[in-house]
Amino acid sequence: MSTELPPVAPEVLAEAVENLTARLRKKLDAATEGCAAGAVLEADGTVTLRFGEDALVTLRPGPAGTIATADQATCSCLLAPRCLHRAAALGAAPLADTPPEPAAEPEPGPAGDPTAAAADPTGSTEPAASAAPAGPVGATVPATPALTAAQLRAAGALWHVAAEALAAGVTAGGAVVQAELLRAAHTARLAGLIRAEAAALRVVRGLRAAREHRAGQRLGDLTDAFRELLHTAGLLAAGSADPALTGTARRAYAPGGSLQVHGLCREPVLSATGYGGVVTHLLAADGTPYSVSDVRPGGLARARGAGSASVALGGATLDHAGLARGGLRIVGATVSAEGRLGAGRGVRATPLPGSAWTEQPAARLFARPAAEAVAALLADPDAAESTLLGCDVTVVGAVGEHLLVRETRPDAPLLRLLPAHPHPELAHTENLRRIASYPGLQLRVLGRPDLDRTATLRPVAVGPVPGAEHTLRLPEEWLGRADLGYDRLQGAHFPQGAAAPVPLPAAEGPDPLADSPLWRVRRLLETGVAGGRRAVAEAARGTESLAGASYAPLRRAGLTAAAELAAALAAEADRRPRDVFGRLADPSPDGYAWAWLAAATHLAAAERCLIAASWAASPSAVPVSGR
């Protein structure tokens, strides 16, 4: 059994690659490939990797289990620390999450509210949507300051290396390209451009996954990551100081006063970087969403166990299972811009009895059509990541990987249900499979819409439909809902006897997104991500040129702008002017990157429109153009 390498801080890896000579950089990808297979875990916790007879690399992780400084990675060869062995070992290790900035505990104010921002109880390092509190706490966002000279330089450098990485593509996006991205990302972080750094790290992780052909890796995800990185870096380099683009290192917490919140459900959290835990969703009396989370290193084991862990909030004597079906009265609350409740020293919480989904405030979530809720989320994509949608549905059956349901309202479309967390050790997939075996079953579903797919909902909890005969029969202590990530549905939870016949469609019906000619634009963009600028240029020169007749279906469907942007991208990829000596007259990748970003941005907006339409009407009513 091979030993896993400890995660390495991005800046440590970037520095190791930067110190290599040009000759050694050319050998880095070959040296990195497969070197982790020979890693050995020593008795003192260090990890060693041997390269030949005279080179032994030793990795000494710190208390957090990561390689956070350069002196924690050493090599015994004569060229160390500027050697190929050390850089290869660091390159084979996973990237560590950026450590959180230290934050002081708030002091109580005159009314018991904290006067300083509370530390995030999860220790999360995700960038906040804005630098100032907003949203649920009703704070006013201050006037947008101008970017500093250091921030403009950092954004410009990040744009340049991102454009270079896009032009290289996955095929040429090896360790050196990744290290340049990591160096620029670290510089952006030091300049306070946290969202830009996070976008760059997503691209690097995506490049690694694609080059290693990891299971579950999707080229579309890497394409979206490149779009986010280029969009953020490009606007910042142009001088935009929108707080939503800069971000903050930690979620800013602000006083929330006294709150009374009621539990909705809980769901496991499992990240690709080894974090696991739980988030419990709550609602205030006015319908404002809040959450309490407990996410720490530990992976799957912690995600499974955290569902019954104690809630670390103001001395509350509840666990997350109890909070999901109970409530809290909070004095001196601290709230982040995303509605996350903090655990500052001035916070006091008292348990409250739970309320059913049929009572307020939860009943509001099921009162309006799903299409209206999705339209609101599409108008605010940042909020969509954490917003839950409720609807009553009738189970149709399983087709392919989807569980098909139909919302119980006139002319409702077929909705596709997919597991919120597909890991086989979590309960989501098994619960959906069991529900699929009861066609005609009526369900009350609470889930997160997947805004990258047509009419797709990822449910986190289900319950019985009030007044329905053929619906779930849940235990009284579950208070009318089952958390799909933790509660396992059994045969006794389903009604006896058959429901009214529900015709199962032979197929899922036309998909307005997949069947739209826009797939040609996405294929062009993904071709560029996979093979780089050269692959797009070669496609443009082919007999079935993407710049030629292939765009006719786009124009016939009225997607003229998409056709023109795709043609412009293909032309820019093939534009390589040379001087009289055959040298490139314009080697900069900027023009190509801007053309790619323009096409990607337009495609994302067009796809969002089709997705919104798929929720609003039955598939036959959604316009779908020929392929």
PDB file of N, CA, C and O in Angstrom, residues 160 163-169 172 531-538 540-541 568-593:
ATOM      1  N   HIS A 160      -1.808  37.332 -17.178  1.00  0.00           N
ATOM      2  CA  HIS A 160      -0.835  36.892 -18.183  1.00  0.00           C
ATOM      3  C   HIS A 160      -0.561  35.397 -18.066  1.00  0.00           C
ATOM      4  O   HIS A 160      -0.575  34.677 -19.076  1.00  0.00           O
ATOM      5  N   ALA A 163      -3.555  33.394 -19.197  1.00  0.00           N
ATOM      6  CA  ALA A 163      -3.646  33.362 -20.665  1.00  0.00           C
ATOM      7  C   ALA A 163      -2.632  32.379 -21.250  1.00  0.00           C
ATOM      8  O   ALA A 163      -2.941  31.648 -22.199  1.00  0.00           O
ATOM      9  N   GLU A 164      -1.432  32.348 -20.670  1.00  0.00           N
ATOM     10  CA  GLU A 164      -0.419  31.391 -21.123  1.00  0.00           C
ATOM     11  C   GLU A 164      -0.877  29.955 -20.865  1.00  0.00           C
ATOM     12  O   GLU A 164      -0.697  29.069 -21.712  1.00  0.00           O
ATOM     13  N   ALA A 165      -1.462  29.709 -19.698  1.00  0.00           N
ATOM     14  CA  ALA A 165      -1.931  28.365 -19.374  1.00  0.00           C
ATOM     15  C   ALA A 165      -3.063  27.938 -20.297  1.00  0.00           C
ATOM     16  O   ALA A 165      -3.140  26.779 -20.719  1.00  0.00           O
ATOM     17  N   LEU A 166      -3.971  28.878 -20.628  1.00  0.00           N
ATOM     18  CA  LEU A 166      -5.058  28.564 -21.554  1.00  0.00           C
ATOM     19  C   LEU A 166      -4.516  28.236 -22.925  1.00  0.00           C
ATOM     20  O   LEU A 166      -4.965  27.285 -23.584  1.00  0.00           O
ATOM     21  N   ALA A 167      -3.539  29.016 -23.392  1.00  0.00           N
ATOM     22  CA  ALA A 167      -2.953  28.757 -24.702  1.00  0.00           C
ATOM     23  C   ALA A 167      -2.225  27.413 -24.731  1.00  0.00           C
ATOM     24  O   ALA A 167      -2.167  26.750 -25.770  1.00  0.00           O
ATOM     25  N   ALA A 168      -1.672  26.983 -23.592  1.00  0.00           N
ATOM     26  CA  ALA A 168      -0.982  25.694 -23.526  1.00  0.00           C
ATOM     27  C   ALA A 168      -1.962  24.532 -23.484  1.00  0.00           C
ATOM     28  O   ALA A 168      -1.750  23.498 -24.118  1.00  0.00           O
ATOM     29  N   GLY A 169      -3.059  24.691 -22.725  1.00  0.00           N
ATOM     30  CA  GLY A 169      -4.031  23.614 -22.592  1.00  0.00           C
ATOM     31  C   GLY A 169      -3.545  22.521 -21.667  1.00  0.00           C
ATOM     32  O   GLY A 169      -2.444  22.570 -21.113  1.00  0.00           O
ATOM     33  N   ALA A 172      -0.126  20.608 -22.588  1.00  0.00           N
ATOM     34  CA  ALA A 172       1.145  21.270 -22.285  1.00  0.00           C
ATOM     35  C   ALA A 172       1.128  21.958 -20.927  1.00  0.00           C
ATOM     36  O   ALA A 172       2.084  22.663 -20.589  1.00  0.00           O
ATOM     37  N   GLY A 531      -6.524  20.913 -25.630  1.00  0.00           N
ATOM     38  CA  GLY A 531      -5.360  20.891 -26.516  1.00  0.00           C
ATOM     39  C   GLY A 531      -4.663  22.213 -26.692  1.00  0.00           C
ATOM     40  O   GLY A 531      -3.645  22.284 -27.395  1.00  0.00           O
ATOM     41  N   GLY A 532      -5.201  23.275 -26.109  1.00  0.00           N
ATOM     42  CA  GLY A 532      -4.552  24.572 -26.218  1.00  0.00           C
ATOM     43  C   GLY A 532      -4.915  25.294 -27.501  1.00  0.00           C
ATOM     44  O   GLY A 532      -5.759  24.855 -28.296  1.00  0.00           O
ATOM     45  N   ARG A 533      -4.247  26.392 -27.697  1.00  0.00           N
ATOM     46  CA  ARG A 533      -4.518  27.247 -28.852  1.00  0.00           C
ATOM     47  C   ARG A 533      -4.295  26.511 -30.158  1.00  0.00           C
ATOM     48  O   ARG A 533      -5.049  26.681 -31.123  1.00  0.00           O
ATOM     49  N   ARG A 534      -3.281  25.656 -30.189  1.00  0.00           N
ATOM     50  CA  ARG A 534      -2.968  24.937 -31.434  1.00  0.00           C
ATOM     51  C   ARG A 534      -4.127  24.037 -31.846  1.00  0.00           C
ATOM     52  O   ARG A 534      -4.446  23.921 -33.044  1.00  0.00           O
ATOM     53  N   ALA A 535      -4.790  23.391 -30.883  1.00  0.00           N
ATOM     54  CA  ALA A 535      -5.898  22.496 -31.216  1.00  0.00           C
ATOM     55  C   ALA A 535      -7.061  23.270 -31.814  1.00  0.00           C
ATOM     56  O   ALA A 535      -7.717  22.795 -32.750  1.00  0.00           O
ATOM     57  N   VAL A 536      -7.353  24.477 -31.294  1.00  0.00           N
ATOM     58  CA  VAL A 536      -8.426  25.294 -31.854  1.00  0.00           C
ATOM     59  C   VAL A 536      -8.071  25.721 -33.269  1.00  0.00           C
ATOM     60  O   VAL A 536      -8.920  25.723 -34.175  1.00  0.00           O
ATOM     61  N   ALA A 537      -6.816  26.101 -33.485  1.00  0.00           N
ATOM     62  CA  ALA A 537      -6.391  26.515 -34.822  1.00  0.00           C
ATOM     63  C   ALA A 537      -6.497  25.374 -35.825  1.00  0.00           C
ATOM     64  O   ALA A 537      -6.944  25.566 -36.960  1.00  0.00           O
ATOM     65  N   GLU A 538      -6.112  24.171 -35.401  1.00  0.00           N
ATOM     66  CA  GLU A 538      -6.196  23.024 -36.311  1.00  0.00           C
ATOM     67  C   GLU A 538      -7.650  22.692 -36.637  1.00  0.00           C
ATOM     68  O   GLU A 538      -7.980  22.331 -37.768  1.00  0.00           O
ATOM     69  N   ALA A 540     -10.005  24.836 -36.811  1.00  0.00           N
ATOM     70  CA  ALA A 540     -10.483  25.874 -37.717  1.00  0.00           C
ATOM     71  C   ALA A 540     -10.029  25.636 -39.146  1.00  0.00           C
ATOM     72  O   ALA A 540     -10.682  26.079 -40.094  1.00  0.00           O
ATOM     73  N   ARG A 541      -8.912  24.924 -39.319  1.00  0.00           N
ATOM     74  CA  ARG A 541      -8.400  24.676 -40.666  1.00  0.00           C
ATOM     75  C   ARG A 541      -8.965  23.410 -41.293  1.00  0.00           C
ATOM     76  O   ARG A 541      -8.742  23.128 -42.459  1.00  0.00           O
ATOM     77  N   ALA A 568     -14.748  34.175 -34.369  1.00  0.00           N
ATOM     78  CA  ALA A 568     -13.654  35.084 -34.010  1.00  0.00           C
ATOM     79  C   ALA A 568     -12.591  34.361 -33.192  1.00  0.00           C
ATOM     80  O   ALA A 568     -11.388  34.609 -33.353  1.00  0.00           O
ATOM     81  N   LEU A 569     -13.014  33.461 -32.304  1.00  0.00           N
ATOM     82  CA  LEU A 569     -12.051  32.698 -31.521  1.00  0.00           C
ATOM     83  C   LEU A 569     -11.211  31.796 -32.415  1.00  0.00           C
ATOM     84  O   LEU A 569      -9.985  31.724 -32.273  1.00  0.00           O
ATOM     85  N   ALA A 570     -11.864  31.093 -33.335  1.00  0.00           N
ATOM     86  CA  ALA A 570     -11.130  30.216 -34.241  1.00  0.00           C
ATOM     87  C   ALA A 570     -10.144  31.014 -35.088  1.00  0.00           C
ATOM     88  O   ALA A 570      -9.006  30.588 -35.310  1.00  0.00           O
ATOM     89  N   ALA A 571     -10.557  32.180 -35.556  1.00  0.00           N
ATOM     90  CA  ALA A 571      -9.662  33.008 -36.366  1.00  0.00           C
ATOM     91  C   ALA A 571      -8.482  33.518 -35.549  1.00  0.00           C
ATOM     92  O   ALA A 571      -7.338  33.542 -36.029  1.00  0.00           O
ATOM     93  N   GLU A 572      -8.732  33.926 -34.302  1.00  0.00           N
ATOM     94  CA  GLU A 572      -7.657  34.432 -33.448  1.00  0.00           C
ATOM     95  C   GLU A 572      -6.666  33.321 -33.099  1.00  0.00           C
ATOM     96  O   GLU A 572      -5.452  33.552 -33.030  1.00  0.00           O
ATOM     97  N   ALA A 573      -7.176  32.107 -32.889  1.00  0.00           N
ATOM     98  CA  ALA A 573      -6.287  30.991 -32.578  1.00  0.00           C
ATOM     99  C   ALA A 573      -5.341  30.705 -33.729  1.00  0.00           C
ATOM    100  O   ALA A 573      -4.188  30.297 -33.514  1.00  0.00           O
ATOM    101  N   ASP A 574      -5.817  30.915 -34.961  1.00  0.00           N
ATOM    102  CA  ASP A 574      -4.998  30.630 -36.146  1.00  0.00           C
ATOM    103  C   ASP A 574      -4.174  31.830 -36.588  1.00  0.00           C
ATOM    104  O   ASP A 574      -3.438  31.741 -37.563  1.00  0.00           O
ATOM    105  N   ARG A 575      -4.315  32.956 -35.863  1.00  0.00           N
ATOM    106  CA  ARG A 575      -3.573  34.169 -36.257  1.00  0.00           C
ATOM    107  C   ARG A 575      -2.194  34.153 -35.598  1.00  0.00           C
ATOM    108  O   ARG A 575      -2.050  34.402 -34.413  1.00  0.00           O
ATOM    109  N   ARG A 576      -1.184  33.841 -36.391  1.00  0.00           N
ATOM    110  CA  ARG A 576       0.174  33.794 -35.881  1.00  0.00           C
ATOM    111  C   ARG A 576       1.080  34.573 -36.839  1.00  0.00           C
ATOM    112  O   ARG A 576       1.876  34.009 -37.603  1.00  0.00           O
ATOM    113  N   PRO A 577       0.998  35.899 -36.848  1.00  0.00           N
ATOM    114  CA  PRO A 577       1.795  36.687 -37.789  1.00  0.00           C
ATOM    115  C   PRO A 577       3.294  36.542 -37.518  1.00  0.00           C
ATOM    116  O   PRO A 577       3.727  36.472 -36.358  1.00  0.00           O
ATOM    117  N   ARG A 578       4.066  36.503 -38.578  1.00  0.00           N
ATOM    118  CA  ARG A 578       5.519  36.344 -38.460  1.00  0.00           C
ATOM    119  C   ARG A 578       6.227  37.443 -39.251  1.00  0.00           C
ATOM    120  O   ARG A 578       5.699  37.964 -40.236  1.00  0.00           O
ATOM    121  N   ASP A 579       7.439  37.748 -38.803  1.00  0.00           N
ATOM    122  CA  ASP A 579       8.219  38.761 -39.507  1.00  0.00           C
ATOM    123  C   ASP A 579       8.967  38.111 -40.662  1.00  0.00           C
ATOM    124  O   ASP A 579       8.801  36.921 -40.952  1.00  0.00           O
ATOM    125  N   VAL A 580       9.820  38.891 -41.321  1.00  0.00           N
ATOM    126  CA  VAL A 580      10.512  38.389 -42.510  1.00  0.00           C
ATOM    127  C   VAL A 580      11.480  37.264 -42.179  1.00  0.00           C
ATOM    128  O   VAL A 580      11.891  36.501 -43.060  1.00  0.00           O
ATOM    129  N   PHE A 581      11.850  37.124 -40.894  1.00  0.00           N
ATOM    130  CA  PHE A 581      12.765  36.055 -40.496  1.00  0.00           C
ATOM    131  C   PHE A 581      12.026  34.823 -39.970  1.00  0.00           C
ATOM    132  O   PHE A 581      12.640  33.882 -39.488  1.00  0.00           O
ATOM    133  N   GLY A 582      10.699  34.838 -40.032  1.00  0.00           N
ATOM    134  CA  GLY A 582       9.912  33.702 -39.583  1.00  0.00           C
ATOM    135  C   GLY A 582       9.621  33.686 -38.108  1.00  0.00           C
ATOM    136  O   GLY A 582       9.058  32.711 -37.593  1.00  0.00           O
ATOM    137  N   ARG A 583       9.963  34.754 -37.408  1.00  0.00           N
ATOM    138  CA  ARG A 583       9.682  34.824 -35.970  1.00  0.00           C
ATOM    139  C   ARG A 583       8.290  35.376 -35.739  1.00  0.00           C
ATOM    140  O   ARG A 583       7.790  36.178 -36.514  1.00  0.00           O
ATOM    141  N   LEU A 584       7.663  34.932 -34.622  1.00  0.00           N
ATOM    142  CA  LEU A 584       6.337  35.429 -34.289  1.00  0.00           C
ATOM    143  C   LEU A 584       6.388  36.923 -34.035  1.00  0.00           C
ATOM    144  O   LEU A 584       7.183  37.411 -33.223  1.00  0.00           O
ATOM    145  N   ALA A 585       5.543  37.651 -34.761  1.00  0.00           N
ATOM    146  CA  ALA A 585       5.510  39.101 -34.583  1.00  0.00           C
ATOM    147  C   ALA A 585       4.682  39.503 -33.372  1.00  0.00           C
ATOM    148  O   ALA A 585       4.867  40.588 -32.821  1.00  0.00           O
ATOM    149  N   ASP A 586       3.767  38.665 -32.950  1.00  0.00           N
ATOM    150  CA  ASP A 586       2.913  38.964 -31.791  1.00  0.00           C
ATOM    151  C   ASP A 586       2.760  37.689 -30.970  1.00  0.00           C
ATOM    152  O   ASP A 586       1.751  36.995 -31.061  1.00  0.00           O
ATOM    153  N   PRO A 587       3.741  37.362 -30.112  1.00  0.00           N
ATOM    154  CA  PRO A 587       3.678  36.118 -29.339  1.00  0.00           C
ATOM    155  C   PRO A 587       2.749  36.176 -28.134  1.00  0.00           C
ATOM    156  O   PRO A 587       2.526  35.166 -27.472  1.00  0.00           O
ATOM    157  N   SER A 588       2.185  37.339 -27.825  1.00  0.00           N
ATOM    158  CA  SER A 588       1.340  37.458 -26.636  1.00  0.00           C
ATOM    159  C   SER A 588       0.071  36.628 -26.788  1.00  0.00           C
ATOM    160  O   SER A 588      -0.571  36.637 -27.843  1.00  0.00           O
ATOM    161  N   PRO A 589      -0.329  35.929 -25.715  1.00  0.00           N
ATOM    162  CA  PRO A 589      -1.569  35.146 -25.769  1.00  0.00           C
ATOM    163  C   PRO A 589      -2.798  35.974 -25.408  1.00  0.00           C
ATOM    164  O   PRO A 589      -3.898  35.422 -25.329  1.00  0.00           O
ATOM    165  N   ASP A 590      -2.640  37.283 -25.186  1.00  0.00           N
ATOM    166  CA  ASP A 590      -3.747  38.087 -24.686  1.00  0.00           C
ATOM    167  C   ASP A 590      -4.939  38.106 -25.634  1.00  0.00           C
ATOM    168  O   ASP A 590      -6.091  37.955 -25.209  1.00  0.00           O
ATOM    169  N   GLY A 591      -4.693  38.305 -26.915  1.00  0.00           N
ATOM    170  CA  GLY A 591      -5.794  38.369 -27.871  1.00  0.00           C
ATOM    171  C   GLY A 591      -6.590  37.081 -27.912  1.00  0.00           C
ATOM    172  O   GLY A 591      -7.838  37.092 -27.938  1.00  0.00           O
ATOM    173  N   TYR A 592      -5.873  35.964 -27.891  1.00  0.00           N
ATOM    174  CA  TYR A 592      -6.550  34.669 -27.892  1.00  0.00           C
ATOM    175  C   TYR A 592      -7.355  34.487 -26.606  1.00  0.00           C
ATOM    176  O   TYR A 592      -8.503  34.016 -26.632  1.00  0.00           O
ATOM    177  N   ALA A 593      -6.777  34.867 -25.453  1.00  0.00           N
ATOM    178  CA  ALA A 593      -7.479  34.703 -24.175  1.00  0.00           C
ATOM    179  C   ALA A 593      -8.741  35.560 -24.123  1.00  0.00           C
ATOM    180  O   ALA A 593      -9.784  35.111 -23.635  1.00  0.00           O
TER     181      ALA A 593
END
